[in-house]
mmCIF file of C-alpha atoms (C1' of nucleotides) in Angstrom:
data_model
loop_
_atom_site.group_PDB
_atom_site.id
_atom_site.type_symbol
_atom_site.label_atom_id
_atom_site.label_comp_id
_atom_site.label_asym_id
_atom_site.label_seq_id
_atom_site.Cartn_x
_atom_site.Cartn_y
_atom_site.Cartn_z
ATOM 1 C CA UNK W 133 -13.942 32.093 -16.906
ATOM 2 C CA UNK W 134 -12.549 31.284 -13.430
ATOM 3 C CA UNK W 135 -12.816 33.675 -10.472
ATOM 4 C CA UNK W 136 -9.719 35.392 -9.628
ATOM 5 C CA UNK W 137 -8.472 34.738 -6.104
ATOM 6 C CA UNK W 138 -5.409 36.186 -4.634
ATOM 7 C CA UNK W 139 -3.559 34.144 -2.064
ATOM 8 C CA UNK W 140 -0.877 35.290 0.390
ATOM 9 C CA UNK W 141 1.002 32.306 1.940
ATOM 10 C CA UNK W 142 4.222 31.944 4.018
ATOM 11 C CA UNK W 143 5.357 30.553 7.297
ATOM 12 C CA UNK W 144 4.360 32.150 10.664
ATOM 13 C CA UNK W 145 5.733 35.659 11.413
ATOM 14 C CA UNK W 146 6.704 36.113 7.793
ATOM 15 C CA UNK W 147 4.511 39.211 7.492
ATOM 16 C CA UNK W 148 1.705 37.781 5.367
ATOM 17 C CA UNK W 149 -0.865 39.775 7.216
ATOM 18 C CA UNK W 150 0.661 43.050 6.622
ATOM 19 C CA UNK W 151 1.219 42.392 2.976
ATOM 20 C CA UNK W 152 -2.367 41.097 2.583
ATOM 21 C CA UNK W 153 -3.724 44.314 4.103
ATOM 22 C CA UNK W 154 -1.653 46.623 1.850
ATOM 23 C CA UNK W 155 -2.907 44.634 -1.245
ATOM 24 C CA UNK W 156 -6.348 44.664 -0.020
ATOM 25 C CA UNK W 157 -6.272 48.385 0.318
ATOM 26 C CA UNK W 158 -4.881 48.897 -3.172
ATOM 27 C CA UNK W 159 -7.129 46.423 -4.995
ATOM 28 C CA UNK W 160 -10.366 46.655 -3.050
ATOM 29 C CA UNK W 161 -9.756 43.205 -1.399
ATOM 30 C CA UNK W 162 -11.422 41.537 1.376
ATOM 31 C CA UNK W 163 -9.318 39.028 3.391
ATOM 32 C CA UNK W 164 -10.285 35.446 4.045
ATOM 33 C CA UNK W 165 -8.142 34.071 6.777
ATOM 34 C CA UNK W 166 -6.852 30.686 6.134
ATOM 35 C CA UNK W 167 -5.739 29.956 9.755
ATOM 36 C CA UNK W 168 -6.886 27.087 11.955
ATOM 37 C CA UNK W 169 -6.511 28.860 15.265
ATOM 38 C CA UNK W 170 -7.612 32.287 14.655
ATOM 39 C CA UNK W 171 -11.010 31.241 14.076
ATOM 40 C CA UNK W 172 -11.407 30.866 17.854
ATOM 41 C CA UNK W 173 -12.686 33.708 19.949
ATOM 42 C CA UNK W 174 -10.546 34.475 22.905
ATOM 43 C CA UNK W 175 -7.399 33.159 21.429
ATOM 44 C CA UNK W 176 -5.818 36.453 20.359
ATOM 45 C CA UNK W 177 -2.257 36.887 21.575
ATOM 46 C CA UNK W 178 -0.966 33.460 21.205
ATOM 47 C CA UNK W 179 -2.533 32.891 17.695
ATOM 48 C CA UNK W 180 -0.906 36.186 16.529
ATOM 49 C CA UNK W 181 -4.402 37.483 15.649
ATOM 50 C CA UNK W 182 -4.442 40.625 13.895
ATOM 51 C CA UNK W 183 -5.788 43.449 16.161
ATOM 52 C CA UNK W 184 -8.821 45.522 14.981
ATOM 53 C CA UNK W 185 -6.816 48.734 14.510
ATOM 54 C CA UNK W 186 -4.262 46.882 12.539
ATOM 55 C CA UNK W 187 -6.796 45.866 10.046
ATOM 56 C CA UNK W 188 -6.993 49.425 8.785
ATOM 57 C CA UNK W 189 -10.526 49.115 7.819
ATOM 58 C CA UNK W 190 -9.831 46.033 5.510
ATOM 59 C CA UNK W 191 -12.693 43.355 5.903
ATOM 60 C CA UNK W 192 -11.552 40.190 7.425
ATOM 61 C CA UNK W 193 -13.312 36.851 7.271
ATOM 62 C CA UNK W 194 -13.123 33.785 9.306
ATOM 63 C CA UNK W 195 -11.555 35.193 12.343
ATOM 64 C CA UNK W 196 -13.339 34.884 15.670
ATOM 65 C CA UNK W 197 -16.097 32.763 14.288
ATOM 66 C CA UNK W 198 -15.814 29.849 16.610
ATOM 67 C CA UNK W 199 -16.019 29.112 20.460
ATOM 68 C CA UNK W 200 -12.944 27.415 21.715
ATOM 69 C CA UNK W 201 -15.095 24.444 22.601
ATOM 70 C CA UNK W 202 -16.057 23.952 18.909
ATOM 71 C CA UNK W 203 -14.148 21.899 16.281
ATOM 72 C CA UNK W 204 -12.934 23.339 13.053
ATOM 73 C CA UNK W 205 -11.473 21.632 9.924
ATOM 74 C CA UNK W 206 -10.617 21.847 6.470
ATOM 75 C CA UNK W 207 -14.074 20.940 5.553
ATOM 76 C CA UNK W 208 -15.510 23.944 7.407
ATOM 77 C CA UNK W 209 -12.964 26.238 5.956
ATOM 78 C CA UNK W 210 -13.518 25.056 2.447
ATOM 79 C CA UNK W 211 -17.283 25.378 2.619
ATOM 80 C CA UNK W 212 -17.258 28.850 4.227
ATOM 81 C CA UNK W 213 -14.414 30.003 1.932
ATOM 82 C CA UNK W 214 -16.120 29.158 -1.228
ATOM 83 C CA UNK W 215 -19.206 30.986 -0.263
ATOM 84 C CA UNK W 216 -17.253 33.925 0.874
ATOM 85 C CA UNK W 217 -15.305 34.095 -2.537
ATOM 86 C CA UNK W 218 -18.633 34.058 -4.385
ATOM 87 C CA UNK W 219 -19.942 36.910 -2.035
ATOM 88 C CA UNK W 220 -16.917 39.050 -2.392
ATOM 89 C CA UNK W 221 -16.919 38.518 -6.059
ATOM 90 C CA UNK W 222 -20.559 39.778 -6.109
ATOM 91 C CA UNK W 223 -19.582 42.875 -4.274
ATOM 92 C CA UNK W 224 -16.906 43.602 -6.929
ATOM 93 C CA UNK W 225 -14.261 43.118 -4.480
ATOM 94 C CA UNK W 226 -11.018 40.843 -4.734
ATOM 95 C CA UNK W 227 -10.897 37.917 -2.528
ATOM 96 C CA UNK W 228 -7.555 37.528 -0.740
ATOM 97 C CA UNK W 229 -6.924 34.304 1.097
ATOM 98 C CA UNK W 230 -4.202 34.843 3.774
ATOM 99 C CA UNK W 231 -2.826 31.994 5.653
ATOM 100 C CA UNK W 232 -0.090 29.639 6.472
ATOM 101 C CA UNK W 233 -1.990 26.322 6.529
ATOM 102 C CA UNK W 234 -1.246 24.838 3.145
ATOM 103 C CA UNK W 235 -3.861 22.120 3.279
ATOM 104 C CA UNK W 236 -6.588 24.701 3.875
ATOM 105 C CA UNK W 237 -5.378 26.807 0.946
ATOM 106 C CA UNK W 238 -5.118 23.954 -1.392
ATOM 107 C CA UNK W 239 -8.489 22.528 -0.455
ATOM 108 C CA UNK W 240 -10.104 25.753 -1.120
ATOM 109 C CA UNK W 241 -8.466 26.423 -4.452
ATOM 110 C CA UNK W 242 -8.456 22.934 -5.958
ATOM 111 C CA UNK W 243 -11.456 20.614 -6.200
ATOM 112 C CA UNK W 244 -10.911 18.684 -3.059
ATOM 113 C CA UNK W 245 -14.044 16.744 -2.345
ATOM 114 C CA UNK W 246 -15.230 16.418 1.258
ATOM 115 C CA UNK W 247 -18.410 14.813 2.336
ATOM 116 C CA UNK W 248 -20.364 15.492 5.375
ATOM 117 C CA UNK W 249 -19.015 13.269 8.092
ATOM 118 C CA UNK W 250 -20.934 11.459 10.778
ATOM 119 C CA UNK W 251 -19.277 8.625 12.533
ATOM 120 C CA UNK W 252 -15.653 7.952 12.672
ATOM 121 C CA UNK W 253 -14.346 4.764 13.751
ATOM 122 C CA UNK W 254 -11.051 4.910 15.880
ATOM 123 C CA UNK W 255 -10.444 1.267 16.420
ATOM 124 C CA UNK W 256 -9.136 2.026 19.792
ATOM 125 C CA UNK W 257 -8.269 -1.446 20.746
ATOM 126 C CA UNK W 258 -6.429 -2.346 17.500
ATOM 127 C CA UNK W 259 -2.617 -1.493 17.397
ATOM 128 C CA UNK W 260 -1.041 0.407 14.645
ATOM 129 C CA UNK W 261 0.447 -2.589 12.798
ATOM 130 C CA UNK W 262 -2.635 -4.508 12.700
ATOM 131 C CA UNK W 263 -4.565 -1.504 11.560
ATOM 132 C CA UNK W 264 -2.129 -0.869 8.726
ATOM 133 C CA UNK W 265 -2.648 -4.499 7.730
ATOM 134 C CA UNK W 266 -6.414 -4.076 7.590
ATOM 135 C CA UNK W 267 -5.812 -1.061 5.301
ATOM 136 C CA UNK W 268 -3.628 -3.001 3.266
ATOM 137 C CA UNK W 269 -6.557 -5.501 2.602
ATOM 138 C CA UNK W 270 -8.865 -2.895 1.270
ATOM 139 C CA UNK W 271 -6.771 -0.140 -0.040
ATOM 140 C CA UNK W 272 -3.339 -1.449 -0.858
ATOM 141 C CA UNK W 273 -2.198 1.774 -2.587
ATOM 142 C CA UNK W 274 -2.895 3.889 0.469
ATOM 143 C CA UNK W 275 -1.333 1.307 2.562
ATOM 144 C CA UNK W 276 2.035 1.624 0.670
ATOM 145 C CA UNK W 277 1.796 5.448 0.919
ATOM 146 C CA UNK W 278 1.067 5.723 4.610
ATOM 147 C CA UNK W 279 3.401 4.637 7.169
ATOM 148 C CA UNK W 280 2.162 2.176 9.696
ATOM 149 C CA UNK W 281 2.895 4.505 12.709
ATOM 150 C CA UNK W 282 0.972 7.323 11.036
ATOM 151 C CA UNK W 283 -2.137 6.067 12.810
ATOM 152 C CA UNK W 284 -4.235 9.092 12.034
ATOM 153 C CA UNK W 285 -3.729 8.784 8.228
ATOM 154 C CA UNK W 286 -4.240 4.919 8.433
ATOM 155 C CA UNK W 287 -7.491 5.473 10.262
ATOM 156 C CA UNK W 288 -8.553 8.090 7.785
ATOM 157 C CA UNK W 289 -7.973 6.053 4.765
ATOM 158 C CA UNK W 290 -9.667 3.063 6.323
ATOM 159 C CA UNK W 291 -12.744 4.975 7.298
ATOM 160 C CA UNK W 292 -12.939 6.513 3.925
ATOM 161 C CA UNK W 293 -12.969 3.029 2.360
ATOM 162 C CA UNK W 294 -15.606 1.886 4.801
ATOM 163 C CA UNK W 295 -17.937 4.772 3.987
ATOM 164 C CA UNK W 296 -17.483 5.049 0.249
ATOM 165 C CA UNK W 297 -16.572 1.626 -0.944
ATOM 166 C CA UNK W 298 -13.621 2.992 -2.775
ATOM 167 C CA UNK W 299 -9.982 3.785 -1.801
ATOM 168 C CA UNK W 300 -9.335 7.455 -0.739
ATOM 169 C CA UNK W 301 -6.768 7.826 -3.387
ATOM 170 C CA UNK W 302 -9.222 7.288 -6.241
ATOM 171 C CA UNK W 303 -11.001 10.543 -5.092
ATOM 172 C CA UNK W 304 -7.962 12.701 -5.654
ATOM 173 C CA UNK W 305 -7.789 15.169 -8.631
ATOM 174 C CA UNK W 306 -6.081 18.464 -8.637
ATOM 175 C CA UNK W 307 -8.034 20.882 -10.804
ATOM 176 C CA UNK W 308 -7.954 24.474 -9.876
ATOM 177 C CA UNK W 309 -11.334 25.926 -9.270
ATOM 178 C CA UNK W 310 -10.104 29.476 -9.458
ATOM 179 C CA UNK W 311 -7.666 31.653 -11.213
ATOM 180 C CA UNK W 312 -5.346 31.850 -8.356
ATOM 181 C CA UNK W 313 -2.273 33.843 -7.818
ATOM 182 C CA UNK W 314 -0.310 32.402 -4.956
ATOM 183 C CA UNK W 315 2.343 34.553 -3.396
ATOM 184 C CA UNK W 316 4.477 33.498 -0.517
ATOM 185 C CA UNK W 317 6.890 35.530 1.549
ATOM 186 C CA UNK W 318 10.468 33.976 1.717
ATOM 187 C CA UNK W 319 13.448 34.919 3.725
ATOM 188 C CA UNK W 320 16.511 33.254 5.118
ATOM 189 C CA UNK W 321 15.646 30.553 7.699
ATOM 190 C CA UNK W 322 17.845 32.018 10.430
ATOM 191 C CA UNK W 323 16.215 35.352 9.956
ATOM 192 C CA UNK W 324 12.774 33.779 10.350
ATOM 193 C CA UNK W 325 13.619 32.135 13.449
ATOM 194 C CA UNK W 326 14.859 35.406 14.763
ATOM 195 C CA UNK W 327 11.662 36.929 13.890
ATOM 196 C CA UNK W 328 9.533 34.138 15.541
ATOM 197 C CA UNK W 329 11.641 34.240 18.791
ATOM 198 C CA UNK W 330 11.036 38.057 18.915
ATOM 199 C CA UNK W 331 7.272 37.670 18.147
ATOM 200 C CA UNK W 332 7.080 35.079 21.049
ATOM 201 C CA UNK W 333 8.878 37.444 23.513
ATOM 202 C CA UNK W 334 6.303 40.243 22.526
ATOM 203 C CA UNK W 335 3.279 37.757 22.981
ATOM 204 C CA UNK W 336 4.532 37.165 26.467
ATOM 205 C CA UNK W 337 4.966 40.903 27.060
ATOM 206 C CA UNK W 338 1.442 41.423 25.799
ATOM 207 C CA UNK W 339 0.108 39.085 28.363
ATOM 208 C CA UNK W 340 0.027 35.612 27.004
ATOM 209 C CA UNK W 341 0.081 33.930 30.275
ATOM 210 C CA UNK W 342 -2.846 35.914 31.503
ATOM 211 C CA UNK W 343 -4.787 35.095 28.279
ATOM 212 C CA UNK W 344 -4.165 31.422 28.941
ATOM 213 C CA UNK W 345 -5.242 31.741 32.556
ATOM 214 C CA UNK W 346 -8.567 33.405 31.500
ATOM 215 C CA UNK W 347 -9.234 30.838 28.891
ATOM 216 C CA UNK W 348 -8.836 28.061 31.560
ATOM 217 C CA UNK W 349 -10.819 30.044 34.071
ATOM 218 C CA UNK W 350 -13.665 30.264 31.684
ATOM 219 C CA UNK W 351 -13.723 26.544 31.374
ATOM 220 C CA UNK W 352 -11.607 25.822 28.315
ATOM 221 C CA UNK W 353 -9.343 22.806 28.751
ATOM 222 C CA UNK W 354 -6.079 21.682 27.172
ATOM 223 C CA UNK W 355 -7.675 18.999 25.371
ATOM 224 C CA UNK W 356 -10.052 21.254 23.529
ATOM 225 C CA UNK W 357 -9.042 21.570 19.876
ATOM 226 C CA UNK W 358 -8.361 25.416 20.081
ATOM 227 C CA UNK W 359 -5.833 24.797 22.916
ATOM 228 C CA UNK W 360 -3.824 22.472 20.590
ATOM 229 C CA UNK W 361 -2.254 25.470 19.067
ATOM 230 C CA UNK W 362 1.322 26.530 19.363
ATOM 231 C CA UNK W 363 1.426 29.172 22.131
ATOM 232 C CA UNK W 364 -1.208 27.558 24.254
ATOM 233 C CA UNK W 365 -0.579 23.859 24.482
ATOM 234 C CA UNK W 366 2.938 24.531 25.835
ATOM 235 C CA UNK W 367 1.378 26.079 28.995
ATOM 236 C CA UNK W 368 -0.087 22.707 30.216
ATOM 237 C CA UNK W 369 3.310 21.679 31.654
ATOM 238 C CA UNK W 370 3.536 25.176 33.351
ATOM 239 C CA UNK W 371 0.114 24.704 34.993
ATOM 240 C CA UNK W 372 0.961 21.239 36.061
ATOM 241 C CA UNK W 373 4.130 22.704 37.653
ATOM 242 C CA UNK W 374 6.395 20.605 35.466
ATOM 243 C CA UNK W 375 8.010 23.366 33.563
ATOM 244 C CA UNK W 376 8.951 27.104 34.422
ATOM 245 C CA UNK W 377 7.543 29.858 32.416
ATOM 246 C CA UNK W 378 11.030 30.250 30.962
ATOM 247 C CA UNK W 379 10.879 26.674 29.726
ATOM 248 C CA UNK W 380 7.549 27.164 28.353
ATOM 249 C CA UNK W 381 8.579 30.246 26.293
ATOM 250 C CA UNK W 382 11.542 28.374 24.913
ATOM 251 C CA UNK W 383 9.422 25.463 23.943
ATOM 252 C CA UNK W 384 6.920 27.949 22.205
ATOM 253 C CA UNK W 385 9.869 29.205 20.178
ATOM 254 C CA UNK W 386 11.233 25.845 19.263
ATOM 255 C CA UNK W 387 7.693 24.441 18.264
ATOM 256 C CA UNK W 388 7.214 27.497 16.073
ATOM 257 C CA UNK W 389 10.613 26.912 14.410
ATOM 258 C CA UNK W 390 9.549 23.363 13.678
ATOM 259 C CA UNK W 391 6.160 24.484 12.492
ATOM 260 C CA UNK W 392 7.668 27.063 10.065
ATOM 261 C CA UNK W 393 9.736 24.427 8.691
ATOM 262 C CA UNK W 394 6.885 22.158 8.127
ATOM 263 C CA UNK W 395 5.028 25.067 6.316
ATOM 264 C CA UNK W 396 7.920 25.532 4.068
ATOM 265 C CA UNK W 397 7.957 21.933 2.914
ATOM 266 C CA UNK W 398 4.329 22.027 2.211
ATOM 267 C CA UNK W 399 4.313 25.253 0.274
ATOM 268 C CA UNK W 400 7.277 24.350 -1.768
ATOM 269 C CA UNK W 401 6.045 21.011 -2.808
ATOM 270 C CA UNK W 402 2.230 21.274 -2.863
ATOM 271 C CA UNK W 403 1.482 24.471 -4.383
ATOM 272 C CA UNK W 404 2.374 26.495 -7.482
ATOM 273 C CA UNK W 405 3.878 29.426 -5.542
ATOM 274 C CA UNK W 406 5.619 32.578 -6.727
ATOM 275 C CA UNK W 407 8.155 33.215 -3.871
ATOM 276 C CA UNK W 408 8.724 36.810 -2.929
ATOM 277 C CA UNK W 409 11.784 37.652 -1.048
ATOM 278 C CA UNK W 410 10.876 39.594 2.008
ATOM 279 C CA UNK W 411 13.051 42.494 0.975
ATOM 280 C CA UNK W 412 11.219 42.932 -2.215
ATOM 281 C CA UNK W 413 9.866 46.530 -2.895
ATOM 282 C CA UNK W 414 6.170 46.684 -2.334
ATOM 283 C CA UNK W 415 5.527 48.526 -5.554
ATOM 284 C CA UNK W 416 6.920 45.541 -7.495
ATOM 285 C CA UNK W 417 4.497 43.208 -5.835
ATOM 286 C CA UNK W 418 1.704 45.439 -6.528
ATOM 287 C CA UNK W 419 2.734 45.506 -10.057
ATOM 288 C CA UNK W 420 2.868 41.836 -10.245
ATOM 289 C CA UNK W 421 -0.680 41.685 -8.990
ATOM 290 C CA UNK W 422 -1.969 44.271 -11.279
ATOM 291 C CA UNK W 423 -0.507 42.344 -14.201
ATOM 292 C CA UNK W 424 -2.256 39.240 -13.107
ATOM 293 C CA UNK W 425 -5.567 41.101 -12.550
ATOM 294 C CA UNK W 426 -5.314 42.377 -16.089
ATOM 295 C CA UNK W 427 -4.695 38.932 -17.727
ATOM 296 C "C1'" G F 247 48.767 24.745 49.044
ATOM 297 C "C1'" G F 248 45.392 20.232 50.513
ATOM 298 C "C1'" A F 249 40.996 16.773 49.411
ATOM 299 C "C1'" G F 250 37.575 15.169 45.774
ATOM 300 C "C1'" A F 251 34.837 15.107 40.861
ATOM 301 C "C1'" G F 252 35.268 15.580 35.881
ATOM 302 C "C1'" G F 253 36.931 16.564 30.591
ATOM 303 C "C1'" U F 254 32.735 12.082 24.868
ATOM 304 C "C1'" A F 255 30.102 14.563 18.118
ATOM 305 C "C1'" G F 256 26.803 21.940 17.565
ATOM 306 C "C1'" C F 257 24.900 21.346 23.041
ATOM 307 C "C1'" G F 258 23.112 18.084 27.102
ATOM 308 C "C1'" A F 259 24.237 13.138 28.275
ATOM 309 C "C1'" A F 260 25.229 7.258 28.043
ATOM 310 C "C1'" G F 261 29.060 4.137 27.218
ATOM 311 C "C1'" U F 262 34.150 1.837 31.271
ATOM 312 C "C1'" G F 263 38.695 -3.606 26.357
ATOM 313 C "C1'" G F 264 36.280 -5.974 20.577
ATOM 314 C "C1'" C F 265 29.234 -6.318 18.643
ATOM 315 C "C1'" U F 266 31.038 1.567 18.892
ATOM 316 C "C1'" A F 267 31.553 6.528 14.002
ATOM 317 C "C1'" A F 268 30.028 6.004 19.587
ATOM 318 C "C1'" A F 269 22.873 4.893 22.874
ATOM 319 C "C1'" C F 270 19.414 8.716 23.996
ATOM 320 C "C1'" G F 271 17.591 13.880 24.224
ATOM 321 C "C1'" C F 272 18.039 18.823 22.271
ATOM 322 C "C1'" G F 273 19.159 21.920 18.436
ATOM 323 C "C1'" G F 274 19.766 21.823 12.831
ATOM 324 C "C1'" C F 275 18.392 19.861 8.008
ATOM 325 C "C1'" U F 276 15.088 16.987 4.417
ATOM 326 C "C1'" G F 277 10.858 14.822 3.129
ATOM 327 C "C1'" A F 278 5.368 12.770 3.018
ATOM 328 C "C1'" C F 279 0.511 15.027 3.020
ATOM 329 C "C1'" U F 280 -7.783 15.252 0.840
ATOM 330 C "C1'" G F 281 -11.131 16.295 7.560
ATOM 331 C "C1'" U F 282 -7.486 17.744 15.179
ATOM 332 C "C1'" A F 283 -2.856 20.282 9.431
ATOM 333 C "C1'" A F 284 -0.295 25.435 14.719
ATOM 334 C "C1'" A F 285 -1.926 18.294 13.375
ATOM 335 C "C1'" U F 286 0.051 13.407 12.092
ATOM 336 C "C1'" C F 287 4.212 10.709 10.274
ATOM 337 C "C1'" A F 288 9.206 9.243 7.922
ATOM 338 C "C1'" G F 289 14.522 10.020 7.049
ATOM 339 C "C1'" C F 290 19.434 12.711 7.738
ATOM 340 C "C1'" U F 291 23.062 15.223 11.005
ATOM 341 C "C1'" C F 292 32.123 13.644 12.203
ATOM 342 C "C1'" C F 293 34.710 14.452 7.153
ATOM 343 C "C1'" C F 294 35.192 12.651 1.936
ATOM 344 C "C1'" U F 295 35.746 12.215 -4.812
ATOM 345 C "C1'" A F 296 30.849 8.030 -0.458
ATOM 346 C "C1'" C F 297 27.122 0.194 -1.379
ATOM 347 C "C1'" G F 298 33.758 2.417 -0.251
ATOM 348 C "C1'" G F 299 37.434 5.358 2.285
ATOM 349 C "C1'" G F 300 39.515 8.797 6.079
ATOM 350 C "C1'" U F 301 39.926 10.897 10.935
ATOM 351 C "C1'" U F 302 37.458 10.849 16.343
ATOM 352 C "C1'" C F 303 35.856 10.459 22.506
ATOM 353 C "C1'" G F 304 41.246 17.004 26.459
ATOM 354 C "C1'" G F 305 46.923 16.271 24.932
ATOM 355 C "C1'" C F 306 51.156 13.239 24.416
ATOM 356 C "C1'" A F 307 53.398 8.552 25.245
ATOM 357 C "C1'" G F 308 52.534 3.384 26.365
ATOM 358 C "C1'" U F 309 49.956 -1.798 27.425
ATOM 359 C "C1'" U F 310 47.303 -4.931 24.153
ATOM 360 C "C1'" C F 311 45.961 -8.828 18.262
ATOM 361 C "C1'" G F 312 42.370 -4.706 19.500
ATOM 362 C "C1'" A F 313 41.235 1.152 23.660
ATOM 363 C "C1'" A F 314 36.449 6.361 24.326
ATOM 364 C "C1'" U F 315 37.264 2.427 27.841
ATOM 365 C "C1'" C F 316 43.848 -0.012 31.052
ATOM 366 C "C1'" U F 317 48.841 2.720 32.589
ATOM 367 C "C1'" G F 318 52.047 7.196 33.049
ATOM 368 C "C1'" C F 319 52.891 12.121 32.465
ATOM 369 C "C1'" C F 320 50.967 16.920 31.134
ATOM 370 C "C1'" C F 321 46.858 20.723 30.243
ATOM 371 C "C1'" C F 322 42.023 22.410 31.628
ATOM 372 C "C1'" U F 323 37.141 22.825 34.520
ATOM 373 C "C1'" C F 324 34.134 22.324 38.764
ATOM 374 C "C1'" U F 325 33.283 21.478 44.318
ATOM 375 C "C1'" C F 326 35.061 21.599 49.151
ATOM 376 C "C1'" C F 327 39.186 22.570 52.850
ATOM 377 C "C1'" A F 328 43.232 26.196 53.695
#
RNA sequence: GGAGAGGUAGCGAAGUGGCUAAACGCGGCUGACUGUAAAUCAGCUCCCUACGGGUUCGGCAGUUCGAAUCUGCCCCUCUCCA
């Protein structure tokens, strides 16, 4: 019998957090954040991190667990997430994953297999095309699937083969490890974009600029992983005097739009999602979850 | 009223006789996806009954085998001088 894991997905600013909290309160849940930026301490405003008082007493995991200088990846999320699911289960609570990072959610729920990673060869002096040709030699299937310009993926596949002696594709299965109900909030695109813009404006009002200044003052740099997040990285141009604050804000909005679009693409094609229109009455959602729990 | 500059696809902006349905950027859309995933990468974006057809570059009329590109007139915008 698989463990039940409720998942709330959806694009940025779609309202996942609020829904997750409501459900957590109604079903004795604990929330596991599936977010790659909110793990970092000090990145509060720009990451859209939920405030303590907004949690309404619901336990949140995997928020503020990393220093901005540290790295974080699916591997970490998957490992910790699985331990958390077990622990929450044991307490008799319902694990609720809440996040917009499709890969994280999928890697947690399905049997994605990651191994401890030591060294990684970047082949810095080899160009994209040659690198792709090298991959074609050892793993033709991946070579067909991965575009030569997508250096990051080519490197990954190449490194995988070198370490494991088998193509990365042979490692792929998609068995669900949990009994997961995956809900995702849906709304019209233009409405989402408007919400995003409004949220960005609010971030600025809440002091996003001084948050970034503070981070920089404390020694965090734009090339640290944490600062690669939307709402942070855009400020680099501002501090280099290349862009005005206005331009930076505009860029944050447009980066967020693009990001939201990519999230939709992922969720639509990679996960068995039950889409919930944003206007759906909460009681109906609650009923749906109850029915699933009773199954 | 006088002197200049200019009007190009949703926006910005190239193009100054054929190779142009028109570079490029933005915006919009679509897709790929097992370790930076808020990442990385690919495609589409005048219209259509779409391996072909139709209509474009302020308007109209010309020159030319052929025009966004040359000529004339007209309309509009901007800057400067009155």
